[in-house]
PDB file of C-alpha atoms in Angstrom:
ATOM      1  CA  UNK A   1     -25.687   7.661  89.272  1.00 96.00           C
ATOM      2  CA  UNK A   2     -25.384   7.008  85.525  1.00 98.00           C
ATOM      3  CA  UNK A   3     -22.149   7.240  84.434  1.00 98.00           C
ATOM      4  CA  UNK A   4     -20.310   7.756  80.797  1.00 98.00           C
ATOM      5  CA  UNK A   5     -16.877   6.334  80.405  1.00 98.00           C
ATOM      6  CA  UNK A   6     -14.347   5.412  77.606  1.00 97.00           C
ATOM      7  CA  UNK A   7     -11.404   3.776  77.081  1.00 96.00           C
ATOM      8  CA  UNK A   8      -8.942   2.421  74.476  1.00 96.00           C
ATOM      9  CA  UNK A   9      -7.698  -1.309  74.385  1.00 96.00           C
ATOM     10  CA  UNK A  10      -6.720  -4.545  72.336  1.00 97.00           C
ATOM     11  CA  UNK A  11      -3.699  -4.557  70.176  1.00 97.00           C
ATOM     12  CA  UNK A  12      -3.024  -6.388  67.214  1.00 97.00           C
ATOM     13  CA  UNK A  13       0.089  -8.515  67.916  1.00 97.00           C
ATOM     14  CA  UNK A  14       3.260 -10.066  66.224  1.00 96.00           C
ATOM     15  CA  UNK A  15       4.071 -13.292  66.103  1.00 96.00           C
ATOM     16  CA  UNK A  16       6.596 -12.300  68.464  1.00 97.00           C
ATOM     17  CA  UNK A  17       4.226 -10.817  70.529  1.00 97.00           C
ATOM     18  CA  UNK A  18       4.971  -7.418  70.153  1.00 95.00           C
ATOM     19  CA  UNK A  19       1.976  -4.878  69.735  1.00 95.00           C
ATOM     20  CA  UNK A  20       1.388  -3.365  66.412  1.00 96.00           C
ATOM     21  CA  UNK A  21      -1.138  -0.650  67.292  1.00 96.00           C
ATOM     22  CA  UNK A  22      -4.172  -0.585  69.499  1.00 96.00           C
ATOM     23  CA  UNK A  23      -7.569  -1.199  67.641  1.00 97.00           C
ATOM     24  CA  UNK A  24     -11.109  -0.338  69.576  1.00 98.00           C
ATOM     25  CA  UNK A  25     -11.869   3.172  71.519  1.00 97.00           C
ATOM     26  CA  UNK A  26     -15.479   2.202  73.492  1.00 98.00           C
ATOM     27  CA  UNK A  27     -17.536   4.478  75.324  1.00 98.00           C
ATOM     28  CA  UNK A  28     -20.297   2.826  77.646  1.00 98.00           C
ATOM     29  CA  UNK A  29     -23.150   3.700  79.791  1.00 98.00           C
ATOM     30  CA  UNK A  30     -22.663   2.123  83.286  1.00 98.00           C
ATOM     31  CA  UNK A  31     -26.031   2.737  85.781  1.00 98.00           C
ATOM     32  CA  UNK A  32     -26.209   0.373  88.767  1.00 97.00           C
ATOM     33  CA  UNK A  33     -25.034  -2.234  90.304  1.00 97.00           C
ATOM     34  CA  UNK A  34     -21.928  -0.781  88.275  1.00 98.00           C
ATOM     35  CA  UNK A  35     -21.286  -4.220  86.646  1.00 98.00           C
ATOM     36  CA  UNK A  36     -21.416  -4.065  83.204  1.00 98.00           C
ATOM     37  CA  UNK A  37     -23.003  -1.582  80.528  1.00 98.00           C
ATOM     38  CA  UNK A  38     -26.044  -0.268  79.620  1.00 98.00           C
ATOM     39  CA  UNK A  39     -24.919   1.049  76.443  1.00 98.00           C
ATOM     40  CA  UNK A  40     -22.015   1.055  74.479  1.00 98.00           C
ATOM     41  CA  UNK A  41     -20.249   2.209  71.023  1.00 98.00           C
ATOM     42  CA  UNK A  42     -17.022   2.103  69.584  1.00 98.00           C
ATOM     43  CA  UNK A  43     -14.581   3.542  67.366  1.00 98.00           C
ATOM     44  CA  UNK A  44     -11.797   1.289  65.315  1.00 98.00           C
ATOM     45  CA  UNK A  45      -8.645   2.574  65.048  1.00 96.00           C
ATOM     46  CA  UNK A  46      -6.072   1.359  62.135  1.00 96.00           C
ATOM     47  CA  UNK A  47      -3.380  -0.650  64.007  1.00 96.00           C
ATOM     48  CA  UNK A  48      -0.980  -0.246  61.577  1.00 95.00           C
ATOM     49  CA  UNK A  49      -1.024   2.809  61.553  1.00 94.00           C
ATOM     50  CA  UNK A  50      -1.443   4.649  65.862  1.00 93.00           C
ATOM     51  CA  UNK A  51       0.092   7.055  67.921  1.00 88.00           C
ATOM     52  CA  UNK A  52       1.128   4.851  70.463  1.00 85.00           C
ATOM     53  CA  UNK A  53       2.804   8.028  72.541  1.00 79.00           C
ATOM     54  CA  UNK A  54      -0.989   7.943  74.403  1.00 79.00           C
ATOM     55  CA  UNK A  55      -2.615  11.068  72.519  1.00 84.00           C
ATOM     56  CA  UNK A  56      -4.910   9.861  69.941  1.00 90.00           C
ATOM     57  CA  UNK A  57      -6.591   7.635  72.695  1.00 91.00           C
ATOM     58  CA  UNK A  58      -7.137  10.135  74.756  1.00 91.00           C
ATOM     59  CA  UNK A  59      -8.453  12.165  72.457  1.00 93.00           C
ATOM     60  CA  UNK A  60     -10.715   9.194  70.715  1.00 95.00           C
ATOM     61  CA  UNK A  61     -11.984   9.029  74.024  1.00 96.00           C
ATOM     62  CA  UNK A  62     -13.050  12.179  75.154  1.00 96.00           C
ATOM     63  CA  UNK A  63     -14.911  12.700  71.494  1.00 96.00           C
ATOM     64  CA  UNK A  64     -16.430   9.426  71.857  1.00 98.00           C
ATOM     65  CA  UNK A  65     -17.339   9.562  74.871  1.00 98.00           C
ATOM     66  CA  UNK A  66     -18.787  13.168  75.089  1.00 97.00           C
ATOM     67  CA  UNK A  67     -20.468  11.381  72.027  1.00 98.00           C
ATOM     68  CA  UNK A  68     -22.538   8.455  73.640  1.00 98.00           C
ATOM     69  CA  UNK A  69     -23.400  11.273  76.403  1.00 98.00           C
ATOM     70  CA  UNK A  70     -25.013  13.403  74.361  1.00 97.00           C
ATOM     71  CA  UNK A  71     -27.563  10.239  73.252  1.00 97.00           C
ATOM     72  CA  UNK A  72     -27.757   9.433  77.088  1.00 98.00           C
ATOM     73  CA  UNK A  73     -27.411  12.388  79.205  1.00 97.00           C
ATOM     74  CA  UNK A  74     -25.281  10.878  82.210  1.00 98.00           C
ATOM     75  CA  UNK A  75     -24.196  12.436  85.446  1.00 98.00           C
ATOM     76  CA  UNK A  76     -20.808  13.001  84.787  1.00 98.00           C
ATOM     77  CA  UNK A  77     -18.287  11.319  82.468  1.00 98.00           C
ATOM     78  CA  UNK A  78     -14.977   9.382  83.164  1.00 97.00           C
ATOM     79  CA  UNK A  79     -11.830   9.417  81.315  1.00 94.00           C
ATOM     80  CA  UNK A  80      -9.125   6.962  81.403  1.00 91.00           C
ATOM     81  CA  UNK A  81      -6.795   9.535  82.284  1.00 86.00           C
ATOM     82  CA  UNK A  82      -5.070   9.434  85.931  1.00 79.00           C
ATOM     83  CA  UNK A  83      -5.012  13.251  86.568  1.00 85.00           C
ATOM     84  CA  UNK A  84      -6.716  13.078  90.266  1.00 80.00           C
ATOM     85  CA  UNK A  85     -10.456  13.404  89.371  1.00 88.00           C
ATOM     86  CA  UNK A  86      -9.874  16.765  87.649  1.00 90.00           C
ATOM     87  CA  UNK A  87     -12.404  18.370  85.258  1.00 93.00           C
ATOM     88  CA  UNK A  88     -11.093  18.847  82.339  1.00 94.00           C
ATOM     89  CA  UNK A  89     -12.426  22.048  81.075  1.00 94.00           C
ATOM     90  CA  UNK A  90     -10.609  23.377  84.207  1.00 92.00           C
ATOM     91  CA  UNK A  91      -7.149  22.099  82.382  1.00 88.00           C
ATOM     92  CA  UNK A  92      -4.738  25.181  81.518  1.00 89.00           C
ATOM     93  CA  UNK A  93      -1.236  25.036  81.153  1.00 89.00           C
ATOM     94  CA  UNK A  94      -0.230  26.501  84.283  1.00 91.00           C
ATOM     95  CA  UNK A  95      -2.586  23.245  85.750  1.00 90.00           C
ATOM     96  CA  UNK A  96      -1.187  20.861  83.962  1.00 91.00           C
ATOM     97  CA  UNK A  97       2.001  22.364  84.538  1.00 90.00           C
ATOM     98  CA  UNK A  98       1.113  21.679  88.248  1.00 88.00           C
ATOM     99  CA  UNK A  99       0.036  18.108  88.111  1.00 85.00           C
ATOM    100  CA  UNK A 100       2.060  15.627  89.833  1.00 81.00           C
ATOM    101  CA  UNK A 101       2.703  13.542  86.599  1.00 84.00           C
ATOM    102  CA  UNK A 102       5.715  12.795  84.693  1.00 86.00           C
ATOM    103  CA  UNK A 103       7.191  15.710  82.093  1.00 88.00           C
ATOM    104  CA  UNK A 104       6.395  13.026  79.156  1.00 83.00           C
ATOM    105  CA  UNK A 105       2.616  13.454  80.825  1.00 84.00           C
ATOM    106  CA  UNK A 106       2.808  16.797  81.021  1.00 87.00           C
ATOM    107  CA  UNK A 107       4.002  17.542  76.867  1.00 87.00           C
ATOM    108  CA  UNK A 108       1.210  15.162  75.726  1.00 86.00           C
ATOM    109  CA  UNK A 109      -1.686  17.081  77.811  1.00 89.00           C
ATOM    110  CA  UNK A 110       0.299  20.481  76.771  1.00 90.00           C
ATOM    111  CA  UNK A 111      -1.002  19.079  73.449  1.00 89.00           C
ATOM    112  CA  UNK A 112      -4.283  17.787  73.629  1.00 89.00           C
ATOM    113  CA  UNK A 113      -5.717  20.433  76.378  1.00 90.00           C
ATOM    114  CA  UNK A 114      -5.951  22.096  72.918  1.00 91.00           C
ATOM    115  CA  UNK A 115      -9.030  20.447  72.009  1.00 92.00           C
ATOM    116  CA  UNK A 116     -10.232  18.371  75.212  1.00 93.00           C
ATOM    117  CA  UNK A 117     -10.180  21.743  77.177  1.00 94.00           C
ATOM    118  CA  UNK A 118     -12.661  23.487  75.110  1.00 94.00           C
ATOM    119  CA  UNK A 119     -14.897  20.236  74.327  1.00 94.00           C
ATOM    120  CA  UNK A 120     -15.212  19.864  77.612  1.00 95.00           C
ATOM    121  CA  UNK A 121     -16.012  23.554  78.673  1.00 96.00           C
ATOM    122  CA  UNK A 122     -18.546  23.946  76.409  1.00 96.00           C
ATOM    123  CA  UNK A 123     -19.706  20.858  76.969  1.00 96.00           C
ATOM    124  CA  UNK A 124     -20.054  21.563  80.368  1.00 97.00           C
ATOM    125  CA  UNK A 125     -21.850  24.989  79.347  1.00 96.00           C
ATOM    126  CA  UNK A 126     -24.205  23.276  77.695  1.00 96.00           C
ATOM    127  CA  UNK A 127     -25.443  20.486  79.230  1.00 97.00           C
ATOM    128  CA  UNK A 128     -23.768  21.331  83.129  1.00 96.00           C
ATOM    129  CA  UNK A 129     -22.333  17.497  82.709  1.00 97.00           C
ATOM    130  CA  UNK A 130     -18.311  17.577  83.655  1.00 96.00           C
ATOM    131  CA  UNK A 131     -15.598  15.371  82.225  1.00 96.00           C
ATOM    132  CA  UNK A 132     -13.480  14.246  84.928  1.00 95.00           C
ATOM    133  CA  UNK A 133      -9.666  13.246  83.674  1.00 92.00           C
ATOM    134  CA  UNK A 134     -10.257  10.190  87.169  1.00 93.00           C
ATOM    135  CA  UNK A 135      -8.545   6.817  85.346  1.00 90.00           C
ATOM    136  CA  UNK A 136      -8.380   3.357  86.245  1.00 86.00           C
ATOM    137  CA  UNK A 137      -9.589   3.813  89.493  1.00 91.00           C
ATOM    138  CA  UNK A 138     -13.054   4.174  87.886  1.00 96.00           C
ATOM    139  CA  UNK A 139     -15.206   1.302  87.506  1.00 97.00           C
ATOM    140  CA  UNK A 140     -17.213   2.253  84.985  1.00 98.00           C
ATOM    141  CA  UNK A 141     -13.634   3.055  82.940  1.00 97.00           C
ATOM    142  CA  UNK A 142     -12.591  -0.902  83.627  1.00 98.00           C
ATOM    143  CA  UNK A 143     -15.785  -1.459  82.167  1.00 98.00           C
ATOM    144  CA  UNK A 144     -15.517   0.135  79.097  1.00 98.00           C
ATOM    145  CA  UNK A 145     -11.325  -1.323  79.310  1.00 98.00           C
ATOM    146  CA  UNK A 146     -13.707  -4.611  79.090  1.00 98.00           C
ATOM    147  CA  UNK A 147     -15.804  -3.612  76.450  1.00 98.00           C
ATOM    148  CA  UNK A 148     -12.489  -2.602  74.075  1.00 98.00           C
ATOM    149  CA  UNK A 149     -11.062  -6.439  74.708  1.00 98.00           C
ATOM    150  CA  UNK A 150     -15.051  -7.635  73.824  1.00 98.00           C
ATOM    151  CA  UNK A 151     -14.710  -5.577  70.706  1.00 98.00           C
ATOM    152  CA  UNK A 152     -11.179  -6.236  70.355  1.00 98.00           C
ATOM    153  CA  UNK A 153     -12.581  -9.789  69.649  1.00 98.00           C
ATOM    154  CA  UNK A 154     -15.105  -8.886  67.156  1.00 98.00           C
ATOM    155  CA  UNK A 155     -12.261  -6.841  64.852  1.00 98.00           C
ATOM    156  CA  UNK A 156     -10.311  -9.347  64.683  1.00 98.00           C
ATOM    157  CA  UNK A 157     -13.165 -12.189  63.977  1.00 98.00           C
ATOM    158  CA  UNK A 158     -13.619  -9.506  61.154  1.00 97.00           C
ATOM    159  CA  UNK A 159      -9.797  -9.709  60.579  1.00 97.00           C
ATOM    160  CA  UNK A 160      -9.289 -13.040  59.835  1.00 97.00           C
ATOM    161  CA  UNK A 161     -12.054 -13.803  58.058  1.00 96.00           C
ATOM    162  CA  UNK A 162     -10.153 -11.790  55.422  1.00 96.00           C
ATOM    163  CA  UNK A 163      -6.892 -12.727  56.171  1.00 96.00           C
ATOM    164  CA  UNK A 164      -7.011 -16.452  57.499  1.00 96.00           C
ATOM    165  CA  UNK A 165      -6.247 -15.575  60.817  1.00 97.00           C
ATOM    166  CA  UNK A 166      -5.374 -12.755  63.625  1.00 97.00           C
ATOM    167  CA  UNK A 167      -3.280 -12.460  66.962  1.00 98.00           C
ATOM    168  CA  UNK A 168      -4.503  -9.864  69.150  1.00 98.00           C
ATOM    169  CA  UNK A 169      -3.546  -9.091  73.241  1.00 98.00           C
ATOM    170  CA  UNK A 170      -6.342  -8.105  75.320  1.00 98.00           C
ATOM    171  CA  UNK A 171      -6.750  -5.470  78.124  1.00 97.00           C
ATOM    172  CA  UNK A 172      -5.301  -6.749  81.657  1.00 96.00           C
ATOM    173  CA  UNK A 173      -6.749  -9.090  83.755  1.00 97.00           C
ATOM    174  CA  UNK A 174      -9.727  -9.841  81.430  1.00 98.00           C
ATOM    175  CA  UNK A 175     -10.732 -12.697  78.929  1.00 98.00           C
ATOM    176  CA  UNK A 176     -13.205 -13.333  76.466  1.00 98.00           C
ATOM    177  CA  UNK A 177     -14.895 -16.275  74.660  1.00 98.00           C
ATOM    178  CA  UNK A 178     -16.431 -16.574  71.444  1.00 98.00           C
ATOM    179  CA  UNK A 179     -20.173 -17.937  71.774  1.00 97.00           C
ATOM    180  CA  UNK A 180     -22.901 -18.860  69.310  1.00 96.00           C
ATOM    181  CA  UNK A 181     -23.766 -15.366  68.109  1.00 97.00           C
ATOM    182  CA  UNK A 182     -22.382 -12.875  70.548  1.00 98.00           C
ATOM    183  CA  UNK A 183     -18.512 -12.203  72.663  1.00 98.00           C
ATOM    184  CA  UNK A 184     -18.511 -12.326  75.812  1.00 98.00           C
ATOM    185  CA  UNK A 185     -16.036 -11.182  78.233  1.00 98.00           C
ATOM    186  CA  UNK A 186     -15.265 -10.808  82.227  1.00 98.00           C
ATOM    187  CA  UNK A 187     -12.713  -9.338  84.715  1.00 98.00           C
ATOM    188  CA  UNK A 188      -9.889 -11.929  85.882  1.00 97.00           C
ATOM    189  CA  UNK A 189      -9.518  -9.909  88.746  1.00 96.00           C
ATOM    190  CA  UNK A 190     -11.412 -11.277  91.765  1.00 95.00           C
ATOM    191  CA  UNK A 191     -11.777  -8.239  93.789  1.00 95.00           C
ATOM    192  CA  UNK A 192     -13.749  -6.430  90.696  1.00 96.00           C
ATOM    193  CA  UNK A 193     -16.880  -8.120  91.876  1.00 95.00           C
ATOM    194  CA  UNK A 194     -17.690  -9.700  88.592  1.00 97.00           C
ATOM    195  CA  UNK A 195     -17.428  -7.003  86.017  1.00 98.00           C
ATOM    196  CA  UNK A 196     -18.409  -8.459  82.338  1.00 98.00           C
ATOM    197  CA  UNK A 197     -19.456  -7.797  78.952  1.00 98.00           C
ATOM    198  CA  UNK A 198     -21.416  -8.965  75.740  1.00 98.00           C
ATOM    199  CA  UNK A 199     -22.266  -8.230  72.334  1.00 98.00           C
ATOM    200  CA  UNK A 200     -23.445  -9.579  69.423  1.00 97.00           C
ATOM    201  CA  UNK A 201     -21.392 -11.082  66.955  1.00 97.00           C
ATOM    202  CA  UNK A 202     -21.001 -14.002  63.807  1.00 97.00           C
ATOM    203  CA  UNK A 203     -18.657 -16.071  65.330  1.00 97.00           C
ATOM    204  CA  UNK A 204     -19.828 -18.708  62.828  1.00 96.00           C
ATOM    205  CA  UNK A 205     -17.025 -20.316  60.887  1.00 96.00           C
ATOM    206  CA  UNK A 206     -13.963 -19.213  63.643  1.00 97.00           C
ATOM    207  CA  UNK A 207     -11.961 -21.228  65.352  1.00 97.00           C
ATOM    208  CA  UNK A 208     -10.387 -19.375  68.718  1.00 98.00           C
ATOM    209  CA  UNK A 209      -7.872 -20.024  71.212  1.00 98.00           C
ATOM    210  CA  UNK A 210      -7.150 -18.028  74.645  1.00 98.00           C
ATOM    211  CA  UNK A 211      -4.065 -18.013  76.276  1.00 98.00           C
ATOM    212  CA  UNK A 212      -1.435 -15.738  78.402  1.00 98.00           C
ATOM    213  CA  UNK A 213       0.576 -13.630  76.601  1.00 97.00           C
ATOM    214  CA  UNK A 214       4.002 -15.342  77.616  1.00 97.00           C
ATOM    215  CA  UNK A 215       6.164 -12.362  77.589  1.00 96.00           C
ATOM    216  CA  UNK A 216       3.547  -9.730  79.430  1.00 94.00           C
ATOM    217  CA  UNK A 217       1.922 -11.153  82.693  1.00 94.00           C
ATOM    218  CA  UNK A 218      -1.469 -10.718  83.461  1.00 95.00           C
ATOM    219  CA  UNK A 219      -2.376 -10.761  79.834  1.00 97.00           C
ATOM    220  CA  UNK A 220      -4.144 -12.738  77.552  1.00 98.00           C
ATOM    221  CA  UNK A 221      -3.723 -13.342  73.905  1.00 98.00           C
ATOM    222  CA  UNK A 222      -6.523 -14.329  71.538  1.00 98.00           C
ATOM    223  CA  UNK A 223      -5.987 -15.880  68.419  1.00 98.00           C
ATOM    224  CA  UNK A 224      -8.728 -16.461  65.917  1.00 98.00           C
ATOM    225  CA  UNK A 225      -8.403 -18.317  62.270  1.00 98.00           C
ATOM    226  CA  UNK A 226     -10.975 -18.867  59.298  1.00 95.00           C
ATOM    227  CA  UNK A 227     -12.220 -22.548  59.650  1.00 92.00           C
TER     228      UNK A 227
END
């Protein structure tokens, strides 16, 4: 099974530790053994300036993602979205209205069923490929959670080479390191069964250091200056 799926992660931090804004939407191609991607693109968001109430990842997701699958023509794609598997063309109010999710939940996919509902329908009409609203229970979504903390990495490489130097906190239970030419990054989590990333990158000229974020458990932070 080949598998499109997108998620957003990586903030841009205080020095208090305190998350500005979120910074890279990825969508990836997973295809087996399911550990890492195929494919994968991403979108930059400005962290000073994000919806942090949850809709414009979402809905940077499902465009990006619906995106990359047009390129690749998967099986089905998976949103970071914990709405029970559901297909998301199949998403009217009186649905959502029935979803066992909080009201907060419920107002913010009131709102964006607007436009994922009918991306995804004809979507589906045209190609027969459904978006599934499954979450982190998908592998191939933790993957692409991966591949937002790799390219977390590579904005803010980008970052402080203009500004000296960058704090950012990565997506749970992951880390990354800086190597000659290209970011790599892995799953903490030992039951994952090794889930990574890489991509290329100038890393020449940074200095890094990766450490837990001391006020948010199972978090890292990564902080990269100008050398």
């Amino acid at each position: 099974m080949r598998i499109v799926a997108a998620d957003t992660g990586g903030a841009l931090l205080t020095e208090e530790y305190e998350p500005v804004g979120l910074i890279a939407t990825v969508a990836v191609l997973v295809e087996k053994p399911y550990r890492t991607a195929t494919l994968s693109i991403v979108k930059y968001a400005d962290p000073f300036n994000y919806d942090m109430s949850g809709r414009q990842a979402v809905k940077d997701e499902a465009f990006l993602a619906v995106k990359l699958a047009k390129k690749v023509k998967p099986d089905v794609i998976h949103l970071d979205s914990t709405l029970g598997g559901i297909e998301v063309r199949k998403l009217d109010d009186v649905t959502i209205d029935a979803l066992t999710i909080t009201e907060r939940g419920k107002a913010v996919w009131h709102e964006l069923r607007k436009d994922l509902q009918p991306l995804a329908k004809k979507f589906w009409e045209d190609t027969g490929i459904e978006i599934l609203a499954v979450g982190k229970s998908s592998v191939p979504v933790r993957i692409a959670e991966i591949f937002s903390g790799i390219y977390t990495a590579k904005w803010a490489i980008d970052y402080a080479r203009e500004n000296g130097r960058a704090m950012v906190g990565l997506p749970r239970y992951m880390k990354v390191e800086l190597l000659s030419g290209k970011i790599r990054g892995e799953s903490l989590d030992p039951r994952e069964g090794g889930l990574y990333g890489e991509i290329e990158a100038d890393t020449d000229g940074i200095g890094w250091e990766l450490y837990p974020n001391p006020l948010v458990r199972r978090f890292m932070v990564l902080e990269v200056w100008k050398e």
